Coordinates of C-alpha atoms in Angstrom, one line a residue:
X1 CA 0.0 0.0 0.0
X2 CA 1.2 3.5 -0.8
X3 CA 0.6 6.9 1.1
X4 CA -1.9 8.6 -1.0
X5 CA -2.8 12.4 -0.7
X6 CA -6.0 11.3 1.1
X7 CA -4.1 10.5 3.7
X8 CA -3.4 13.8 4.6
X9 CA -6.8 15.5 3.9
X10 CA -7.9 14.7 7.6
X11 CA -10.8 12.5 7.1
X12 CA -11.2 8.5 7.1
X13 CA -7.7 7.8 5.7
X14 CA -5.7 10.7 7.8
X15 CA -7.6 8.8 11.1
X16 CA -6.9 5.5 10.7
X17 CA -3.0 6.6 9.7
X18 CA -2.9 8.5 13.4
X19 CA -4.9 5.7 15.3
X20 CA -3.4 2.4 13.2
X21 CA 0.3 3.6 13.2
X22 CA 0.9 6.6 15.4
X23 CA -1.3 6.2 18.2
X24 CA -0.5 2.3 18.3
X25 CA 3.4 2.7 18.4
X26 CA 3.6 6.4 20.6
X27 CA 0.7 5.4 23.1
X28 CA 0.5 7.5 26.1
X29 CA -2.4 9.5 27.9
X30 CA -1.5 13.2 26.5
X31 CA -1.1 12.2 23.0
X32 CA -4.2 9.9 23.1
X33 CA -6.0 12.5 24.6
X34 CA -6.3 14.3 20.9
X35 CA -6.2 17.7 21.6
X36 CA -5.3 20.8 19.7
X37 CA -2.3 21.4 22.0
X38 CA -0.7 18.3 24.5
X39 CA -0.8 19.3 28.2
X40 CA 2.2 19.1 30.2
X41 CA 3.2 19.0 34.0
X42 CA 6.6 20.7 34.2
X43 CA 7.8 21.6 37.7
X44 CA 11.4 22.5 36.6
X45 CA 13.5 24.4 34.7
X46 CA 13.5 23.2 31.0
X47 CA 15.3 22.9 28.2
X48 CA 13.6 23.2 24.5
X49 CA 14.7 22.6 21.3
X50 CA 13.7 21.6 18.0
X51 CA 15.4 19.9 14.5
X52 CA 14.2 18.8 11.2
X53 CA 15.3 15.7 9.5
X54 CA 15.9 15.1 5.7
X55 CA 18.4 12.6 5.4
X56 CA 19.3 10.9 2.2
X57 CA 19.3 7.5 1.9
X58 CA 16.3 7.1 4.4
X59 CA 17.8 4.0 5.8
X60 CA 21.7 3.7 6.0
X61 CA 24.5 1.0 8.4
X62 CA 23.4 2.4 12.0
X63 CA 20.8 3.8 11.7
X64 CA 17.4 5.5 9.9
X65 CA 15.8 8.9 9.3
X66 CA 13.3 7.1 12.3
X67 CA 16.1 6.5 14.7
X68 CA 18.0 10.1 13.5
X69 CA 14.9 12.1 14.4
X70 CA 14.7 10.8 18.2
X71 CA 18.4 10.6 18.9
X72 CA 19.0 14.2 16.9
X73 CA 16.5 16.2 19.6
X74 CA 17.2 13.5 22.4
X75 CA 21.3 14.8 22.1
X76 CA 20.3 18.6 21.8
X77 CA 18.5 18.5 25.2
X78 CA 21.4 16.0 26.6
X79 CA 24.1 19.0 25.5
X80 CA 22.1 21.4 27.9
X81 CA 22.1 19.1 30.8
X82 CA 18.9 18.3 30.5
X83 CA 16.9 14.7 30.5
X84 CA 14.7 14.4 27.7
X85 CA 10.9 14.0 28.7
X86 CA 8.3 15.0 26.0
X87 CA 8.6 15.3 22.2
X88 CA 6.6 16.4 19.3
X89 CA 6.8 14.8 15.9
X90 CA 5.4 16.1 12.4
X91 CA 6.0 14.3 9.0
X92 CA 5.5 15.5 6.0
X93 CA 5.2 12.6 3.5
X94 CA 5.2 12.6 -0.5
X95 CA 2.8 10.7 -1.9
X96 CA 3.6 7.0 -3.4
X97 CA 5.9 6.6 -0.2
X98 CA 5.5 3.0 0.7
X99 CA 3.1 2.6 3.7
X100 CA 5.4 -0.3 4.9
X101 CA 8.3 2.3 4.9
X102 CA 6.5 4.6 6.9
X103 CA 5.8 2.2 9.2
X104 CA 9.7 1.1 9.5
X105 CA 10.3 4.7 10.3
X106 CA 7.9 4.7 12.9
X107 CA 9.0 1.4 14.9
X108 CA 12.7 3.0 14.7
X109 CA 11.3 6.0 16.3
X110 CA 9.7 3.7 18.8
X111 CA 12.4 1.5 19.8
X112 CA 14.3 4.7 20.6
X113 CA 11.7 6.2 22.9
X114 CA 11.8 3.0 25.0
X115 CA 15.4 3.1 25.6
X116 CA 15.1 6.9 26.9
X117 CA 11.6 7.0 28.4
X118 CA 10.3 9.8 26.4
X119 CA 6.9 10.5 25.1
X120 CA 6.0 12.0 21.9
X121 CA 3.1 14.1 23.2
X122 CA 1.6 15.8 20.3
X123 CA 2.5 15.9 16.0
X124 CA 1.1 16.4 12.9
X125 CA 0.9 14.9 9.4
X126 CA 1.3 16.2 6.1
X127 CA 0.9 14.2 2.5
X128 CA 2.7 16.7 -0.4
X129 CA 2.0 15.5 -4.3
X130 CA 4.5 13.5 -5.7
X131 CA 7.7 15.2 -6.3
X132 CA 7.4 18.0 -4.0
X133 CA 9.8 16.3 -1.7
X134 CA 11.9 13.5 -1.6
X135 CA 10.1 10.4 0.2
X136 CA 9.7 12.0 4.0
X137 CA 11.1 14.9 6.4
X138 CA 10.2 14.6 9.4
X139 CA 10.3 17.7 12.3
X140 CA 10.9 16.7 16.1
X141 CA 10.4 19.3 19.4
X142 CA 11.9 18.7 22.6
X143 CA 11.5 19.7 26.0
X144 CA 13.8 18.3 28.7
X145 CA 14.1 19.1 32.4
X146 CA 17.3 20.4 33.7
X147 CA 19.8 18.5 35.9
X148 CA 22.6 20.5 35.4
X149 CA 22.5 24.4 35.0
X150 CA 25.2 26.5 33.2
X151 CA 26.6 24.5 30.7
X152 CA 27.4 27.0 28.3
X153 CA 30.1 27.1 25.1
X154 CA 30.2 31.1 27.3
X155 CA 31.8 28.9 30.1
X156 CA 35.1 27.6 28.5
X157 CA 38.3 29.3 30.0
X158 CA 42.2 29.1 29.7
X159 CA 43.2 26.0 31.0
X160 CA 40.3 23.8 30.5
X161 CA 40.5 20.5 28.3
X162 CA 38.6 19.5 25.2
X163 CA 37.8 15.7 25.1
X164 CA 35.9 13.8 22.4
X165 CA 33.7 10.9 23.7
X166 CA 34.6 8.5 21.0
X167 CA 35.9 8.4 17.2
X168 CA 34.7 10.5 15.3
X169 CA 33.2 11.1 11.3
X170 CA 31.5 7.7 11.0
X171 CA 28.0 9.1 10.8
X172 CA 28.7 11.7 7.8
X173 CA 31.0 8.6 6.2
X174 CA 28.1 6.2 6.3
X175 CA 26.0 8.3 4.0
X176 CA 28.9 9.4 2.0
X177 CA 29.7 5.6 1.4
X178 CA 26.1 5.4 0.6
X179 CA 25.9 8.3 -2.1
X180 CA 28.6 6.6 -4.1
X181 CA 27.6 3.0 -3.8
X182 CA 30.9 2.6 -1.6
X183 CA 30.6 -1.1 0.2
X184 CA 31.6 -0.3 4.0
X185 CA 31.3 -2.6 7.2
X186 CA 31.6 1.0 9.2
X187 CA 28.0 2.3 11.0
X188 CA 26.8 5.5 11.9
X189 CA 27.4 6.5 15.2
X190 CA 23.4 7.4 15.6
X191 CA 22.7 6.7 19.0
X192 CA 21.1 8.6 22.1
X193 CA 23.4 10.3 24.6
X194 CA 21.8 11.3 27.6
X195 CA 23.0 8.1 29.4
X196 CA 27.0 9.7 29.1
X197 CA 26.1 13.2 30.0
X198 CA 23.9 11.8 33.2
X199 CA 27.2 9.8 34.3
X200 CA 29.5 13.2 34.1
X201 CA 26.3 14.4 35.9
X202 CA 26.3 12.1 38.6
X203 CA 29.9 12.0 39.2
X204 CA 29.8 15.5 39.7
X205 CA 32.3 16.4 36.7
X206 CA 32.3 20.7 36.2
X207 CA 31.1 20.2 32.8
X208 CA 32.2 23.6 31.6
X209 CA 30.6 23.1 27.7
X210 CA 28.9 20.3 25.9
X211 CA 28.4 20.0 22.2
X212 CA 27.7 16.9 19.4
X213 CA 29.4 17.4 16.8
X214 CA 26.8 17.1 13.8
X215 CA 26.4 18.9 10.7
X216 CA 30.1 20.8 10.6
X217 CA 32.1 17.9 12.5
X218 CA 34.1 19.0 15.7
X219 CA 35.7 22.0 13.3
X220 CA 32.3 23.3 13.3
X221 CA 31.9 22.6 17.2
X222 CA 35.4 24.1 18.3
X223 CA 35.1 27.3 16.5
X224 CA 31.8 28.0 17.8
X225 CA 33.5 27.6 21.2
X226 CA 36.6 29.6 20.1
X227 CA 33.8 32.2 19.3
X228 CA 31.5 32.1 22.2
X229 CA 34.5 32.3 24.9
X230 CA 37.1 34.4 23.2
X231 CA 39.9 31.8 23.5
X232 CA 41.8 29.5 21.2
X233 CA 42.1 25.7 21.4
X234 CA 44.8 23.5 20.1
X235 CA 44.4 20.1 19.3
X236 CA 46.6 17.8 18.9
X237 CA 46.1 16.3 15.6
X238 CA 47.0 12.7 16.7
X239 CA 45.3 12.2 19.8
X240 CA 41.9 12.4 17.3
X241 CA 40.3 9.6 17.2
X242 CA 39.7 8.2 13.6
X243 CA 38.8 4.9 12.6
X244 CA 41.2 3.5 10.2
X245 CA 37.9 2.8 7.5
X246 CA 36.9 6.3 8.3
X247 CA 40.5 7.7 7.4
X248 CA 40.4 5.6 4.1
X249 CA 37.3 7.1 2.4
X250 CA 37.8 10.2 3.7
X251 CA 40.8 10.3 1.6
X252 CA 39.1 8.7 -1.3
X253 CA 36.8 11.1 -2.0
X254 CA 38.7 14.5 -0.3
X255 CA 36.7 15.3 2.8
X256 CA 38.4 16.1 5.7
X257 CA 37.3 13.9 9.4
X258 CA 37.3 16.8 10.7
X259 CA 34.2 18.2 9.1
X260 CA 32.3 15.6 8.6
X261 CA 28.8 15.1 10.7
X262 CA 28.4 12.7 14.0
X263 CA 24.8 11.6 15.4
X264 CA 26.9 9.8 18.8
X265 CA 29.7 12.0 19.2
X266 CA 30.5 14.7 21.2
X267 CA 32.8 17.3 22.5
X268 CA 33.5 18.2 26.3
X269 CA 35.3 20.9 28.2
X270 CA 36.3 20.6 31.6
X271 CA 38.9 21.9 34.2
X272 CA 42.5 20.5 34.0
X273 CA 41.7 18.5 37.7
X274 CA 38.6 16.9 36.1
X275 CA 39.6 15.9 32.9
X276 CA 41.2 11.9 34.1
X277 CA 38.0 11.8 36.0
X278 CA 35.6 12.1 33.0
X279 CA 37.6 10.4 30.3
X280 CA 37.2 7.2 32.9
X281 CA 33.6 7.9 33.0
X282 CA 33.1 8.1 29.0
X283 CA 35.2 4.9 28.4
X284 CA 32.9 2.9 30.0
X285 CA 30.9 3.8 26.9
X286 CA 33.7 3.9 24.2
X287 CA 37.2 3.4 24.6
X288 CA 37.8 5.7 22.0
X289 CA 36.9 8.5 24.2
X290 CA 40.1 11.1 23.9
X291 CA 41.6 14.2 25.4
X292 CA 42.3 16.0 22.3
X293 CA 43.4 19.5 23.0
X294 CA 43.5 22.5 25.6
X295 CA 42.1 26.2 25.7
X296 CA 44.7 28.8 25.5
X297 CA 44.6 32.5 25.1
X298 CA 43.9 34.5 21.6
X299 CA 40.6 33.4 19.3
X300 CA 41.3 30.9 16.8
X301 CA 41.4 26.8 16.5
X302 CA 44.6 25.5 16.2
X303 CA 45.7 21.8 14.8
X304 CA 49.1 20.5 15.9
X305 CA 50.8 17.7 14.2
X306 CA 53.3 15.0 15.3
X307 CA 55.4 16.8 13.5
X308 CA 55.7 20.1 15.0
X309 CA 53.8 22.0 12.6
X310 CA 50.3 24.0 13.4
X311 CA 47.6 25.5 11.1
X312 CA 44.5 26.6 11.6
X313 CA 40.8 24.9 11.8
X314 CA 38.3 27.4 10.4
X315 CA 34.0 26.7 9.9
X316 CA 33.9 24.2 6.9
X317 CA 32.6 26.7 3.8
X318 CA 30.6 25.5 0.9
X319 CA 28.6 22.4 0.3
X320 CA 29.9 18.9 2.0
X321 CA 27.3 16.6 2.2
X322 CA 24.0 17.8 1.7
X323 CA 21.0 15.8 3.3
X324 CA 23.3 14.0 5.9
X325 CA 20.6 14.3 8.8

């Protein structure tokens, strides 16, 4: 069966899409409760966020633009400190799409909720005519509660350390691979992180900034910092982890690690007495997880080599991989 435009002219078809797939694989009392606007008992403070998904291929090694939506809003509200509670979700569908896709999409979504506890709470659906977008985007909102306040990328000073939680790049080198038809045993990274950052949480680790690294790779992420704080970073350019795969096609086709987009990676700035403390904590969930570099004084990102030489790490510029998430 295919997704027909009658599914989204809110009648017979557009009701048995929310009760037969939505409302079977999200149940909870708000959402069931059908109303305009979902009702919510929040005692503390929040944080909110929102991201739209429009990854190409729809289903790659690690992962799905099903899983990517939950995990993508999930990590935002994580990066704040904040546990993930209530989402919203709204698809807009092309017609012809494959009902049984839609519903693969959905039980992704579903099996990622479990893990976390979250609820999607309210959502919407749109059907567009064919060829007024490419299969399904999908839209998720997030509100999380707070467990940590002032983590900030305002926060980072002289003398704190930047560590990664794992390799990095595999995410944007999953749908690169997939783009060209490139065979690869590598997955995506794609995964939820709120489990890490309530460890640093619990351990009491002065989380000074938190970040994943998506679209613009951890270039993208340290010159935001570098920017926010009004200091410079060096990294050392060997202590980045890179999987040897990852280094391989990267090369291949000219894109630098460095850039490339992450859906289960990200970066971390704490003090200088913290930092052994917190890298023990994040190997319990990847023993790739890496001090890479220290805050300095001036304003720019700097990459050091093994070989004594530096340059600098500026915001990727032009177009690297559209559609990665």
């Amino acid at each position: 069966m295919q997704i027909t435009l009658s599914f989204g002219g809110g009648g017979e078809e557009t009701n048995s899409l929310i009760h037969d797939l939505f409302y079977k694989n999200f149940s909870n009392e708000i959402l069931e409760s059908a109303e305009d606007a979902a009702v919510l008992n929040v005692n503390e403070k929040i944080a909110f966020t929102t991201d739209s998904f429009t990854v190409s291929p729809l289903f790659f090694n690690g992962g799905d633009i099903g899983k990517l939506s939950i995990v993508g809003t999930c990590n935002d509200l994580a990066m704040m400190g904040a546990k993930p509670k209530y989402l919203s979700c709204s698809f807009i569908i092309e017609e012809g799409l494959e009902y049984e896709v839609l519903e693969k999409i959905v039980l992704s979504q579903k099996k990622e909720l479990e893990k976390i506890g979250v609820k999607i709470v309210c959502g919407d659906t749109k059907v567009v005519p064919k060829g007024t977008c490419d299969k399904i985007f999908i839209n998720t909102t997030g509100i999380g509660e707070i467990q940590k306040e002032n983590i900030s990328a305002h926060n980072i000073q002289e003398g704190d350390i930047i560590i990664v939680s794992r390799d990095i790049a595999k995410h944007g080198t999953v749908i690169m691979a997939h783009r060209y038809d490139v065979e690869t045993e590598t997955k995506s990274d794609c995964k939820l992180l709120w489990e890490e950052v309530e460890s640093l949480i619990k351990n009491n680790i002065n989380i000074k900034a938190l970040r994943d690294a998506t679209r613009g790779g951890i270039s993208a992420v340290l010159n935001e910092w570098s920017k926010a704080s009004n200091i410079a970073i060096e990294i050392e350019e060997d202590k980045i982890p890179i999987d040897d795969d990852v280094t391989g096609l990267c090369e291949i086709f000219g894109f630098e690690p460095m850039d490339l987009a992450n859906e289960g990676t990200f970066i971390l700035a704490v003090p200088q007495n913290e930092v052994q403390k917190a890298v023990e904590i994040l190997k319990q969930y990847n023993q790739n997880a890496s001090i890479i570099g220290k805050v300095t004084k001036g304003n720019k990102v700097i990459l050091k080599s093994p070989y004594g030489s530096k340059r600098y790490i500026d915001l990727p510029k032009g177009e690297l991989l559209p559609r990665i998430c």
